[in-house]
mmCIF file of C-alpha atoms in Angstrom:
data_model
loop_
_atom_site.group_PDB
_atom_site.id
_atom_site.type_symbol
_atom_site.label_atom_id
_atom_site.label_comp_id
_atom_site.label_asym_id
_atom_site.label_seq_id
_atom_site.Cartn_x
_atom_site.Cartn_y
_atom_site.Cartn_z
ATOM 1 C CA UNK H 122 0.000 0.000 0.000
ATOM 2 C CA UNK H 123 2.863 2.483 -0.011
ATOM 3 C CA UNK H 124 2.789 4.013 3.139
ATOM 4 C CA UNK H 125 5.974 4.468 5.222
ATOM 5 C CA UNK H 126 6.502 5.832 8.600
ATOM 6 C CA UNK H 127 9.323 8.027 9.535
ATOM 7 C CA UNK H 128 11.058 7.248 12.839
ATOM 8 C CA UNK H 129 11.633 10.798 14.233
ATOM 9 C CA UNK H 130 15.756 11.991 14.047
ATOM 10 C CA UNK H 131 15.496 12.577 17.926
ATOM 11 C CA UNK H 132 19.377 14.160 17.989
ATOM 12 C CA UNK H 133 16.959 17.301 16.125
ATOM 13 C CA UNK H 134 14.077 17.327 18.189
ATOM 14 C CA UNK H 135 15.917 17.878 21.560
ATOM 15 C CA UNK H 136 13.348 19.624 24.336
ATOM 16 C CA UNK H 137 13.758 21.981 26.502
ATOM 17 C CA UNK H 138 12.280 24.551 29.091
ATOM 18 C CA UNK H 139 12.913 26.630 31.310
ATOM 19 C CA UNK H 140 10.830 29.047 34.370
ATOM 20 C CA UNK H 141 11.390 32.839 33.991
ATOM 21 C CA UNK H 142 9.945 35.249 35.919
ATOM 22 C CA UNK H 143 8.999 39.011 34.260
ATOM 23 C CA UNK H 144 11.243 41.559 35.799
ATOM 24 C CA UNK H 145 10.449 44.724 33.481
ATOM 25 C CA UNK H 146 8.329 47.173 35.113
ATOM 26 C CA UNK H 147 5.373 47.195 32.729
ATOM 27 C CA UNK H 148 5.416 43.408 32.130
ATOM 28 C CA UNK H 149 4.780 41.691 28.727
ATOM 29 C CA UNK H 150 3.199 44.619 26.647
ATOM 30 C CA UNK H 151 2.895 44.810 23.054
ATOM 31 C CA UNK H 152 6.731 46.140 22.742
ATOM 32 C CA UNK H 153 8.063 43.806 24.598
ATOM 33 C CA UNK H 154 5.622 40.563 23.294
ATOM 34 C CA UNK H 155 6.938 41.446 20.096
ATOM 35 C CA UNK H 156 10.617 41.311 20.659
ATOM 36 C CA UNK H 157 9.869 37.535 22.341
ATOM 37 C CA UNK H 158 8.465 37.035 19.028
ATOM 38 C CA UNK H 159 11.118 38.107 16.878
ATOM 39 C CA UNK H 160 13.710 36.478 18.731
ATOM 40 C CA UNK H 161 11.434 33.144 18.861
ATOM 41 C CA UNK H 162 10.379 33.305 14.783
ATOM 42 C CA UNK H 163 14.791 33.479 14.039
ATOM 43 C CA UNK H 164 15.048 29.827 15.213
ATOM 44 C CA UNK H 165 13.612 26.119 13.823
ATOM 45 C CA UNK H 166 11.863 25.335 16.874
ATOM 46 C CA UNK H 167 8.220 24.815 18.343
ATOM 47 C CA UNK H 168 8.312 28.088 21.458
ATOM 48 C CA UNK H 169 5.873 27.667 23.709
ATOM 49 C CA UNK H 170 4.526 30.048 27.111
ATOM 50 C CA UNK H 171 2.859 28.543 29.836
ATOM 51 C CA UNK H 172 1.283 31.166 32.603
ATOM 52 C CA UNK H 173 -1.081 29.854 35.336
ATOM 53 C CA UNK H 174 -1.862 26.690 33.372
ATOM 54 C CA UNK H 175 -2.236 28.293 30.403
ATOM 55 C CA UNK H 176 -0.034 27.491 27.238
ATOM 56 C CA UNK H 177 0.168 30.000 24.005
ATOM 57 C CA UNK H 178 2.438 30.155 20.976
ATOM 58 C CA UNK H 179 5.822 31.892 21.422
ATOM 59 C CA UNK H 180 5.509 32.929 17.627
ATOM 60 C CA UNK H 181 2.415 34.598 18.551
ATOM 61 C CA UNK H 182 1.925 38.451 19.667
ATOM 62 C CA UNK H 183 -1.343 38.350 20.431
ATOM 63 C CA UNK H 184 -0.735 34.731 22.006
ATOM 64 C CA UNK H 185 1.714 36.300 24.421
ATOM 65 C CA UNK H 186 -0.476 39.289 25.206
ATOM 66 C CA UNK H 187 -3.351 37.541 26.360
ATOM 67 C CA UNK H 188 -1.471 35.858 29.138
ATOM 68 C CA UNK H 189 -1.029 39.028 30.759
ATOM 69 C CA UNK H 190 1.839 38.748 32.124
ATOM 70 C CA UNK H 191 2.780 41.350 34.672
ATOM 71 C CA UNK H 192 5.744 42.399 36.955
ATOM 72 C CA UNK H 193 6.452 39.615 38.832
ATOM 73 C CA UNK H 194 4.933 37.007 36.791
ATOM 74 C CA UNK H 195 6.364 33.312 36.232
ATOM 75 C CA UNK H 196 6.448 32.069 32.569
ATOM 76 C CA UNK H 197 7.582 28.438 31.503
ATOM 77 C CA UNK H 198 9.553 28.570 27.819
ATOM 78 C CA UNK H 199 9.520 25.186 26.253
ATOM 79 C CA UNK H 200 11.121 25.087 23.161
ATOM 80 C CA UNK H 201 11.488 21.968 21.231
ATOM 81 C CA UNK H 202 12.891 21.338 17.705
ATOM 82 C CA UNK H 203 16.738 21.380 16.208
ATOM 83 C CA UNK H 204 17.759 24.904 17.904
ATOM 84 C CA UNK H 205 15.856 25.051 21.065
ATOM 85 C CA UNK H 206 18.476 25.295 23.421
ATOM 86 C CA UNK H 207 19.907 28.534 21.517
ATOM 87 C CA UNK H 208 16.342 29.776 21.158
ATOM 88 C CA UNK H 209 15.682 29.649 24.900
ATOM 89 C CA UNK H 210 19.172 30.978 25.602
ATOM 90 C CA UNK H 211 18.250 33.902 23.631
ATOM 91 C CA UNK H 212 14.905 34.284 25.270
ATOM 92 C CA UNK H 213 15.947 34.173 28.699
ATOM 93 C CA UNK H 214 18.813 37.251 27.736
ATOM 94 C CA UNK H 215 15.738 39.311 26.941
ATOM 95 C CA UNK H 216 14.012 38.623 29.589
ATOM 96 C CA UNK H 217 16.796 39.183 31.647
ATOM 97 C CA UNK H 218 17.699 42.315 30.089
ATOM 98 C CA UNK H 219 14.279 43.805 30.618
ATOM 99 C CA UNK H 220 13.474 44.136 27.311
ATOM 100 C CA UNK H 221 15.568 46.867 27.191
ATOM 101 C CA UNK H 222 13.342 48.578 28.540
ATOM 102 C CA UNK H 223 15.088 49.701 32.135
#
């Protein structure tokens, strides 16, 4: 019948995450949503923000925004795919940097 099944190349579909909290004043705005979302849509991975049991898109402005993520508040980045571990690397200097925003 023709139909073959992949095994998955698990070397490029490493996982990982990681808890950040937001430290920027003004929390996850629209400026700052959409730098996580240009530094997230540069790499070949799945990004992915969880906030109070809820889980959006990384890729995703309005994803992000809807969490509503505040001063104070504790996100968990998953990224999984080829480059995750450089995407969350990445993400976490943002974060860290405040967005450049202080």
């Amino acid at each position: 019948m023709g139909l073959l099944s992949r095994k998955p190349d698990t070397a490029s579909q490493s996982k990982t995450a990681k808890e950040l909290t937001i430290i920027n004043r003004l929390g996850l705005h629209a400026r700052p949503s959409a730098m996580f979302v240009k530094t997230a849509s540069r790499f070949k991975c799945e990004v992915w923000v969880e906030k109070d049991g809820e889980r959006v898109n990384g890729k995703s402005i309005m994803g992000l925004m809807m969490l509503a993520a505040g001063q104070g508040s504790k996100l968990l980045i998953t990224c999984e795919g080829p480059d995750g571990d450089k995407a969350l690397e990445e993400i976490e200097g943002i974060v860290l940097r405040k967005f450049d925003e202080d």
